[in-house]
Tab-separated table of C-alpha atoms in Angstrom:
chain	number	residue	atom	x	y	z
A	1187	UNK	CA	105.943	99.533	127.229
A	1188	UNK	CA	108.303	97.423	125.640
A	1189	UNK	CA	105.629	97.120	122.616
A	1190	UNK	CA	106.860	100.441	120.958
A	1191	UNK	CA	109.677	98.583	119.725
A	1192	UNK	CA	106.954	97.224	116.976
A	1193	UNK	CA	107.549	100.527	115.270
A	1194	UNK	CA	110.586	101.716	113.677
A	1195	UNK	CA	114.134	100.418	113.471
A	1196	UNK	CA	117.562	100.935	115.729
A	1197	UNK	CA	120.445	102.561	114.221
A	1198	UNK	CA	123.596	101.302	113.831
A	1199	UNK	CA	125.359	104.438	114.116
A	1200	UNK	CA	123.594	105.192	117.792
A	1201	UNK	CA	123.684	101.729	119.009
A	1202	UNK	CA	125.892	99.555	116.835
A	1203	UNK	CA	122.372	97.527	116.603
A	1204	UNK	CA	121.509	97.074	112.559
A	1205	UNK	CA	118.563	96.236	110.956
A	1206	UNK	CA	114.874	96.466	111.975
A	1207	UNK	CA	112.656	95.043	115.001
A	1208	UNK	CA	109.736	93.513	112.666
A	1209	UNK	CA	110.732	93.506	109.186
A	1210	UNK	CA	108.552	95.274	106.668
A	1211	UNK	CA	106.044	96.363	109.313
A	1212	UNK	CA	107.940	99.603	110.864
A	1213	UNK	CA	105.270	102.011	109.709
A	1214	UNK	CA	102.297	99.628	111.457
A	1215	UNK	CA	101.815	99.953	115.180
A	1216	UNK	CA	100.272	96.559	116.511
A	1217	UNK	CA	101.644	93.488	118.396
A	1218	UNK	CA	103.459	92.057	115.919
A	1219	UNK	CA	106.513	92.873	117.736
A	1220	UNK	CA	104.802	90.045	120.357
A	1221	UNK	CA	104.655	87.687	117.710
A	1222	UNK	CA	107.927	87.841	116.630
A	1223	UNK	CA	109.508	87.889	120.826
A	1224	UNK	CA	107.636	84.714	121.258
A	1225	UNK	CA	108.608	82.645	118.202
A	1226	UNK	CA	105.009	82.606	116.617
A	1227	UNK	CA	105.093	81.362	112.832
A	1228	UNK	CA	105.557	84.177	110.854
A	1229	UNK	CA	105.171	85.110	107.304
A	1230	UNK	CA	108.674	85.709	105.435
A	1231	UNK	CA	108.033	89.215	103.556
A	1232	UNK	CA	110.926	91.191	101.574
A	1233	UNK	CA	109.672	93.155	98.933
A	1234	UNK	CA	107.415	96.397	98.837
A	1235	UNK	CA	104.170	94.610	97.565
A	1236	UNK	CA	104.238	92.669	101.142
A	1237	UNK	CA	104.130	89.441	99.513
A	1238	UNK	CA	104.080	86.516	101.271
A	1239	UNK	CA	107.102	83.534	101.263
A	1240	UNK	CA	106.076	80.125	103.194
A	1241	UNK	CA	107.830	76.916	102.966
A	1242	UNK	CA	107.196	74.426	99.660
A	1243	UNK	CA	103.361	74.420	100.305
A	1244	UNK	CA	103.059	78.329	100.817
A	1245	UNK	CA	102.313	77.679	104.534
A	1246	UNK	CA	103.132	80.268	107.347
A	1247	UNK	CA	107.080	79.038	107.894
A	1248	UNK	CA	108.173	78.522	111.402
A	1249	UNK	CA	110.838	81.312	112.926
A	1250	UNK	CA	113.833	80.714	115.484
A	1251	UNK	CA	116.211	83.522	117.071
A	1252	UNK	CA	120.074	83.382	117.172
A	1253	UNK	CA	122.109	84.899	119.510
A	1254	UNK	CA	124.758	87.036	118.003
A	1255	UNK	CA	127.479	89.578	117.949
A	1256	UNK	CA	129.579	91.260	115.479
A	1257	UNK	CA	132.247	92.537	118.065
A	1258	UNK	CA	132.406	95.636	117.160
A	1259	UNK	CA	133.571	97.007	121.211
A	1260	UNK	CA	136.324	96.239	122.652
A	1261	UNK	CA	134.522	93.768	125.047
A	1262	UNK	CA	132.757	92.065	121.933
A	1263	UNK	CA	129.569	93.527	121.825
A	1264	UNK	CA	126.952	94.296	121.458
A	1265	UNK	CA	125.395	91.057	121.740
A	1266	UNK	CA	121.655	90.887	119.807
A	1267	UNK	CA	119.140	88.599	118.890
A	1268	UNK	CA	118.291	87.938	114.883
A	1269	UNK	CA	115.234	86.029	113.452
A	1270	UNK	CA	115.179	83.342	110.747
A	1271	UNK	CA	111.885	81.686	109.128
A	1272	UNK	CA	112.394	78.547	107.743
A	1273	UNK	CA	111.373	78.848	104.133
A	1274	UNK	CA	111.952	78.609	100.627
A	1275	UNK	CA	114.341	81.358	98.404
A	1276	UNK	CA	112.366	84.371	98.356
A	1277	UNK	CA	110.644	84.257	94.902
A	1278	UNK	CA	109.648	88.307	95.346
A	1279	UNK	CA	113.364	89.013	96.495
A	1280	UNK	CA	115.918	90.257	94.614
A	1281	UNK	CA	117.193	87.696	92.328
A	1282	UNK	CA	120.539	88.845	92.566
A	1283	UNK	CA	120.645	86.767	95.717
A	1284	UNK	CA	119.679	83.755	94.447
A	1285	UNK	CA	122.191	81.155	94.341
A	1286	UNK	CA	122.336	78.496	90.983
A	1287	UNK	CA	120.638	75.757	94.056
A	1288	UNK	CA	118.082	78.643	94.583
A	1289	UNK	CA	117.069	79.219	90.965
A	1290	UNK	CA	117.103	74.870	90.742
A	1291	UNK	CA	114.667	74.600	93.905
A	1292	UNK	CA	112.128	77.636	92.780
A	1293	UNK	CA	112.363	75.926	88.642
A	1294	UNK	CA	111.504	72.987	90.493
A	1295	UNK	CA	108.342	73.604	92.352
A	1296	UNK	CA	105.172	71.762	91.431
A	1297	UNK	CA	101.776	72.861	91.130
A	1298	UNK	CA	101.034	75.396	94.046
A	1299	UNK	CA	104.165	74.949	95.686
A	1300	UNK	CA	106.752	77.837	96.311
A	1301	UNK	CA	109.617	75.515	95.629
A	1302	UNK	CA	110.424	72.027	95.764
A	1303	UNK	CA	110.046	70.327	98.731
A	1304	UNK	CA	113.142	69.106	100.829
A	1305	UNK	CA	112.936	64.980	101.639
A	1306	UNK	CA	111.171	64.236	104.557
A	1307	UNK	CA	113.368	63.707	108.209
A	1308	UNK	CA	114.839	60.127	108.348
A	1309	UNK	CA	115.205	59.821	104.855
A	1310	UNK	CA	117.346	61.156	101.560
A	1311	UNK	CA	114.382	59.956	99.410
A	1312	UNK	CA	111.592	61.663	97.463
A	1313	UNK	CA	110.484	65.069	98.637
A	1314	UNK	CA	108.445	65.484	101.733
A	1315	UNK	CA	104.461	65.535	101.679
A	1316	UNK	CA	102.588	68.634	103.315
A	1317	UNK	CA	102.600	66.835	106.747
A	1318	UNK	CA	105.790	65.851	106.983
A	1319	UNK	CA	108.722	67.176	108.519
A	1320	UNK	CA	112.274	68.632	106.638
A	1321	UNK	CA	114.655	66.232	107.309
A	1322	UNK	CA	117.429	69.199	107.265
A	1323	UNK	CA	116.301	72.292	108.072
A	1324	UNK	CA	119.504	73.812	107.909
A	1325	UNK	CA	120.499	72.620	104.225
A	1326	UNK	CA	117.784	72.028	100.793
A	1327	UNK	CA	115.584	74.261	99.405
A	1328	UNK	CA	113.489	74.987	102.713
A	1329	UNK	CA	116.028	76.518	105.262
A	1330	UNK	CA	116.700	78.976	107.987
A	1331	UNK	CA	116.949	82.244	105.942
A	1332	UNK	CA	117.080	85.948	106.738
A	1333	UNK	CA	115.299	88.576	105.410
A	1334	UNK	CA	118.334	90.283	104.286
A	1335	UNK	CA	118.620	94.063	104.442
A	1336	UNK	CA	115.485	93.767	106.945
A	1337	UNK	CA	116.472	90.970	109.233
A	1338	UNK	CA	114.500	91.487	112.366
A	1339	UNK	CA	116.451	91.502	115.456
A	1340	UNK	CA	115.757	92.004	119.086
A	1341	UNK	CA	118.024	93.024	122.315
A	1342	UNK	CA	118.696	91.142	125.591
A	1343	UNK	CA	116.563	92.993	127.496
A	1344	UNK	CA	113.503	92.416	125.626
A	1345	UNK	CA	114.197	88.797	124.618
A	1346	UNK	CA	114.844	87.794	128.280
A	1347	UNK	CA	111.588	88.539	129.160
A	1348	UNK	CA	110.005	85.540	126.905
A	1349	UNK	CA	113.556	83.209	127.683
A	1350	UNK	CA	115.279	82.259	130.750
A	1351	UNK	CA	119.127	83.420	130.260
A	1352	UNK	CA	121.593	85.767	131.983
A	1353	UNK	CA	123.902	88.739	131.037
A	1354	UNK	CA	126.938	89.641	132.777
A	1355	UNK	CA	128.905	92.231	131.576
A	1356	UNK	CA	127.143	92.143	128.189
A	1357	UNK	CA	127.466	88.275	127.998
A	1358	UNK	CA	124.615	86.363	127.275
A	1359	UNK	CA	125.233	82.489	129.497
A	1360	UNK	CA	122.952	80.198	131.115
A	1361	UNK	CA	121.170	77.676	127.841
A	1362	UNK	CA	122.732	75.617	125.871
A	1363	UNK	CA	124.021	77.084	122.321
A	1364	UNK	CA	125.537	80.688	124.835
A	1365	UNK	CA	128.498	78.314	126.298
A	1366	UNK	CA	131.142	79.860	123.500
A	1367	UNK	CA	130.109	83.509	124.209
A	1368	UNK	CA	132.246	84.447	126.752
A	1369	UNK	CA	135.493	83.194	125.358
A	1370	UNK	CA	134.899	84.224	121.830
A	1371	UNK	CA	133.830	87.835	122.403
A	1372	UNK	CA	137.013	88.083	124.911
A	1373	UNK	CA	139.486	86.985	121.861
A	1374	UNK	CA	140.895	88.813	119.795
A	1375	UNK	CA	139.605	86.827	116.863
A	1376	UNK	CA	136.906	89.867	114.351
A	1377	UNK	CA	134.543	87.176	112.981
A	1378	UNK	CA	131.054	87.161	114.227
A	1379	UNK	CA	130.130	85.042	117.216
A	1380	UNK	CA	126.418	83.099	116.830
A	1381	UNK	CA	124.665	80.674	118.991
A	1382	UNK	CA	125.396	76.995	118.219
A	1383	UNK	CA	125.541	73.945	120.292
A	1384	UNK	CA	128.854	72.347	121.351
A	1385	UNK	CA	130.621	70.535	119.004
A	1386	UNK	CA	128.380	71.717	115.948
A	1387	UNK	CA	129.683	71.101	112.443
A	1388	UNK	CA	130.561	74.691	110.758
A	1389	UNK	CA	127.194	76.967	109.851
A	1390	UNK	CA	124.737	74.562	111.959
A	1391	UNK	CA	123.429	77.626	113.996
A	1392	UNK	CA	121.061	76.606	116.872
A	1393	UNK	CA	118.167	78.746	118.683
A	1394	UNK	CA	119.613	79.097	122.305
A	1395	UNK	CA	117.696	75.716	124.571
A	1396	UNK	CA	116.759	78.046	127.007
A	1397	UNK	CA	113.483	77.870	129.017
A	1398	UNK	CA	110.734	80.295	129.421
A	1399	UNK	CA	110.792	83.227	131.734
A	1400	UNK	CA	109.194	82.748	134.966
A	1401	UNK	CA	110.416	86.284	136.181
A	1402	UNK	CA	107.159	87.762	138.045
A	1403	UNK	CA	106.431	90.754	139.527
A	1404	UNK	CA	105.055	91.019	142.173
A	1405	UNK	CA	106.491	87.382	143.397
A	1406	UNK	CA	103.427	84.856	142.481
A	1407	UNK	CA	102.132	87.074	139.272
A	1408	UNK	CA	101.764	86.379	135.714
A	1409	UNK	CA	105.073	85.408	134.595
A	1410	UNK	CA	106.592	87.880	131.758
A	1411	UNK	CA	106.505	85.285	129.484
A	1412	UNK	CA	102.937	84.703	129.802
A	1413	UNK	CA	102.036	88.073	129.334
A	1414	UNK	CA	103.995	88.076	126.492
A	1415	UNK	CA	101.861	85.399	125.082
A	1416	UNK	CA	98.819	87.102	126.530
A	1417	UNK	CA	99.637	90.023	123.959
A	1418	UNK	CA	101.015	88.051	120.602
A	1419	UNK	CA	97.593	86.553	120.757
A	1420	UNK	CA	95.583	89.420	121.483
A	1421	UNK	CA	95.936	93.078	120.106
A	1422	UNK	CA	93.438	94.766	122.168
A	1423	UNK	CA	94.806	93.461	125.370
A	1424	UNK	CA	98.319	94.719	124.428
A	1425	UNK	CA	97.199	98.430	122.838
A	1426	UNK	CA	94.965	98.671	126.204
A	1427	UNK	CA	98.259	98.126	128.463
A	1428	UNK	CA	100.579	99.853	126.467
A	1429	UNK	CA	98.489	103.103	126.352
A	1430	UNK	CA	98.341	103.111	130.566
A	1431	UNK	CA	101.858	102.222	130.564
A	1432	UNK	CA	102.610	105.041	128.007
A	1433	UNK	CA	100.653	107.670	130.034
A	1434	UNK	CA	102.196	106.416	133.273
A	1435	UNK	CA	105.847	106.845	131.627
A	1436	UNK	CA	104.787	110.834	130.522
A	1437	UNK	CA	103.230	111.558	133.362
A	1438	UNK	CA	106.178	110.453	135.638
A	1439	UNK	CA	107.648	113.189	138.039
A	1440	UNK	CA	104.825	115.866	136.907
A	1441	UNK	CA	101.669	116.041	139.782
A	1442	UNK	CA	100.126	118.880	137.848
A	1443	UNK	CA	99.742	118.269	134.196
A	1444	UNK	CA	96.392	119.189	132.539
A	1445	UNK	CA	94.521	118.543	129.248
A	1446	UNK	CA	96.153	120.383	126.191
A	1447	UNK	CA	93.906	121.960	124.102
A	1448	UNK	CA	92.412	119.789	120.985
A	1449	UNK	CA	94.703	119.841	118.253
A	1450	UNK	CA	93.165	116.292	116.918
A	1451	UNK	CA	90.116	117.526	115.352
A	1452	UNK	CA	89.849	117.360	111.559
A	1453	UNK	CA	94.074	116.309	111.827
A	1454	UNK	CA	95.353	114.207	109.039
A	1455	UNK	CA	98.413	112.082	109.480
A	1456	UNK	CA	99.132	110.578	106.130
A	1457	UNK	CA	100.965	106.768	106.703
A	1458	UNK	CA	104.349	106.348	105.739
A	1459	UNK	CA	105.262	104.528	102.910
A	1460	UNK	CA	106.990	101.291	103.229
A	1461	UNK	CA	110.129	103.031	100.970
A	1462	UNK	CA	111.219	106.096	102.792
A	1463	UNK	CA	111.988	107.114	106.012
A	1464	UNK	CA	110.955	111.027	105.494
A	1465	UNK	CA	109.913	112.468	108.271
A	1466	UNK	CA	105.781	112.711	107.990
A	1467	UNK	CA	103.811	115.907	108.744
A	1468	UNK	CA	99.944	115.520	110.014
A	1469	UNK	CA	97.641	118.461	108.777
A	1470	UNK	CA	94.749	120.305	109.192
A	1471	UNK	CA	91.737	119.943	106.492
A	1472	UNK	CA	91.237	123.328	105.433
A	1473	UNK	CA	89.494	125.303	102.816
A	1474	UNK	CA	91.095	127.004	99.763
A	1475	UNK	CA	90.988	130.171	98.165
A	1476	UNK	CA	92.141	131.731	94.560
A	1477	UNK	CA	90.898	129.976	91.231
A	1478	UNK	CA	92.397	126.286	90.337
A	1479	UNK	CA	95.170	126.123	88.288
A	1480	UNK	CA	97.535	123.308	86.607
A	1481	UNK	CA	101.517	122.575	87.971
A	1482	UNK	CA	104.155	122.131	85.227
A	1483	UNK	CA	107.383	121.222	85.896
A	1484	UNK	CA	110.690	122.594	83.617
A	1485	UNK	CA	112.245	119.203	83.540
A	1486	UNK	CA	112.677	118.779	79.470
A	1487	UNK	CA	111.060	115.028	79.579
A	1488	UNK	CA	108.053	116.679	81.563
A	1489	UNK	CA	107.409	118.768	78.601
A	1490	UNK	CA	103.920	118.706	78.214
A	1491	UNK	CA	102.700	117.021	81.057
A	1492	UNK	CA	101.051	118.172	84.086
A	1493	UNK	CA	101.391	117.095	87.667
A	1494	UNK	CA	98.098	114.950	88.707
A	1495	UNK	CA	96.722	112.980	91.077
A	1496	UNK	CA	96.369	109.582	89.645
A	1497	UNK	CA	92.870	107.781	89.922
A	1498	UNK	CA	94.346	104.240	89.122
A	1499	UNK	CA	97.402	104.045	90.988
A	1500	UNK	CA	96.541	106.437	93.549
A	1501	UNK	CA	99.665	108.577	93.446
A	1502	UNK	CA	100.890	111.507	92.460
A	1503	UNK	CA	102.527	111.578	89.241
A	1504	UNK	CA	102.846	113.563	85.685
A	1505	UNK	CA	100.551	112.899	82.678
A	1506	UNK	CA	99.212	114.204	79.537
A	1507	UNK	CA	97.489	117.695	80.232
A	1508	UNK	CA	93.931	117.200	79.382
A	1509	UNK	CA	92.550	120.065	82.096
A	1510	UNK	CA	90.165	117.153	84.291
A	1511	UNK	CA	89.866	117.542	88.007
A	1512	UNK	CA	92.848	115.400	88.910
A	1513	UNK	CA	95.353	117.671	87.246
A	1514	UNK	CA	93.858	121.092	89.256
A	1515	UNK	CA	95.087	122.731	92.268
A	1516	UNK	CA	93.995	125.478	94.624
A	1517	UNK	CA	96.090	126.915	97.223
A	1518	UNK	CA	95.217	125.884	101.088
A	1519	UNK	CA	93.562	128.976	102.816
A	1520	UNK	CA	96.780	128.911	104.967
A	1521	UNK	CA	99.222	128.661	101.946
A	1522	UNK	CA	100.764	126.194	102.848
A	1523	UNK	CA	99.147	123.032	100.668
A	1524	UNK	CA	98.155	122.530	97.358
A	1525	UNK	CA	94.654	120.587	96.939
A	1526	UNK	CA	93.644	118.445	94.593
A	1527	UNK	CA	90.057	119.773	93.402
A	1528	UNK	CA	89.303	115.479	92.578
A	1529	UNK	CA	90.061	114.447	95.855
A	1530	UNK	CA	89.865	117.555	97.814
A	1531	UNK	CA	93.219	116.040	99.530
A	1532	UNK	CA	97.061	118.142	99.690
A	1533	UNK	CA	99.305	116.733	97.336
A	1534	UNK	CA	101.660	114.838	99.504
A	1535	UNK	CA	105.058	113.693	98.464
A	1536	UNK	CA	107.171	111.208	100.746
A	1537	UNK	CA	104.190	112.085	104.166
A	1538	UNK	CA	105.476	115.411	103.287
A	1539	UNK	CA	102.091	117.853	102.340
A	1540	UNK	CA	102.477	121.079	104.187
A	1541	UNK	CA	104.942	123.268	101.748
A	1542	UNK	CA	106.943	126.768	101.690
A	1543	UNK	CA	106.513	128.199	98.075
A	1544	UNK	CA	110.165	130.123	97.061
A	1545	UNK	CA	110.682	131.394	93.941
A	1546	UNK	CA	113.797	131.703	91.855
A	1547	UNK	CA	115.151	134.703	89.904
A	1548	UNK	CA	113.151	133.386	86.851
A	1549	UNK	CA	109.801	133.056	88.283
A	1550	UNK	CA	109.843	129.576	89.113
A	1551	UNK	CA	108.497	127.867	92.068
A	1552	UNK	CA	110.453	125.695	94.144
A	1553	UNK	CA	108.240	123.591	96.559
A	1554	UNK	CA	110.438	123.458	100.082
A	1555	UNK	CA	109.770	121.206	102.990
A	1556	UNK	CA	110.499	123.795	106.258
A	1557	UNK	CA	111.155	120.974	108.349
A	1558	UNK	CA	114.432	119.734	106.342
A	1559	UNK	CA	114.572	122.642	103.595
A	1560	UNK	CA	114.653	119.616	101.065
A	1561	UNK	CA	112.543	119.976	97.530
A	1562	UNK	CA	110.267	118.298	95.431
A	1563	UNK	CA	112.289	116.808	92.488
A	1564	UNK	CA	110.415	115.643	89.426
A	1565	UNK	CA	113.883	113.339	88.013
A	1566	UNK	CA	112.054	110.408	88.935
A	1567	UNK	CA	108.827	110.883	87.448
A	1568	UNK	CA	110.371	111.120	83.674
A	1569	UNK	CA	109.098	107.768	83.677
A	1570	UNK	CA	105.690	107.130	83.639
A	1571	UNK	CA	103.631	106.254	86.621
A	1572	UNK	CA	106.590	107.240	89.086
A	1573	UNK	CA	106.072	109.815	91.462
A	1574	UNK	CA	108.150	113.057	92.296
A	1575	UNK	CA	110.519	112.222	95.636
A	1576	UNK	CA	112.027	114.886	98.094
A	1577	UNK	CA	115.194	115.843	97.593
A	1578	UNK	CA	118.219	117.734	98.216
A	1579	UNK	CA	118.121	121.500	96.544
A	1580	UNK	CA	120.306	122.345	93.799
A	1581	UNK	CA	117.517	124.359	91.935
A	1582	UNK	CA	118.288	122.367	88.389
A	1583	UNK	CA	115.196	122.099	85.821
A	1584	UNK	CA	113.611	118.899	87.924
A	1585	UNK	CA	113.300	120.998	91.041
A	1586	UNK	CA	111.286	124.022	89.124
A	1587	UNK	CA	107.402	124.518	89.044
A	1588	UNK	CA	105.497	126.479	87.021
A	1589	UNK	CA	101.859	127.533	87.108
A	1590	UNK	CA	99.302	127.101	84.133
A	1591	UNK	CA	95.709	128.617	83.834
A	1592	UNK	CA	93.048	126.344	83.965
């Protein structure tokens, strides 16, 4: 059941745990969680196009887990684990985060390389070859890096199913690299605490040297670490077991459950986008009513343009009025959706597709999401090819729509 953390992310204000469970895959329900927990080689992805960053030769990079606390409580916790990849500087990420050294590493990359390779282990000479190891994984072009702002994290109770360490009063111990946590968490020093080996130089962080977890229930059965390896390597095995565990959980305490009416036939649930965490509304595919029409917006920079489905980019944006099918709309039979004539699919903005259509004092249409009262706002659409967004209602022109006869 822990596999639910392959989806979504923790909230700092609720748990004091930041970041995400699976980096850019927080909207994908798969076994990526187990691949991360078990320390498999995994791509470093930190841009909206999900482009892969690897080592100097573009290979899938090594990963490691670090124990960490920011000492947000009086007891110095909470402790969580944070993932690093052994990679080049992110060639697809924000250049503002590149140091002068990073820029040189990217500039000096050879043909087919993502950055300049570091020297081979045991030497400070020429760059390593593809089959040689990095001489110092802590420094150089190829080094241990965090996905800034999208760092992958794990809880003690999760990683403890794979690694054998102990936790007493919130303090991890029992492995080399965790010896200092008890003393530093109890001190008045507010600096964060990271796993590192005794006597290590400043900045030389390390994954604690923990053995695999051999806990088995019942005793003598398959250890939890082995099960996690199996789930990491076989997605079907995981989802089959997860489904049974989830259904058992929601049945717990009830002895008179019966099947609910079918609501899934013809139900469509659009996947959320990478760049928004807005609520997603599912909908039933419906027939339409009334004549087709076009839709304009009062924002001056959208004058002469109409709301449309862009078949090239596959987004809803504004284009010069032509009256083509991708610019025509009809109201759904329940009066809550705008159905595009080209696609027969509803207008969807940040995952929202069912609206309440309010009218202001001047007869303009305001399209409202009933779930949170945010409205479609097209200020962003002033730039060619950019979609509208959902935003708080203020009633200005970029939130005002009007019908145009087809």
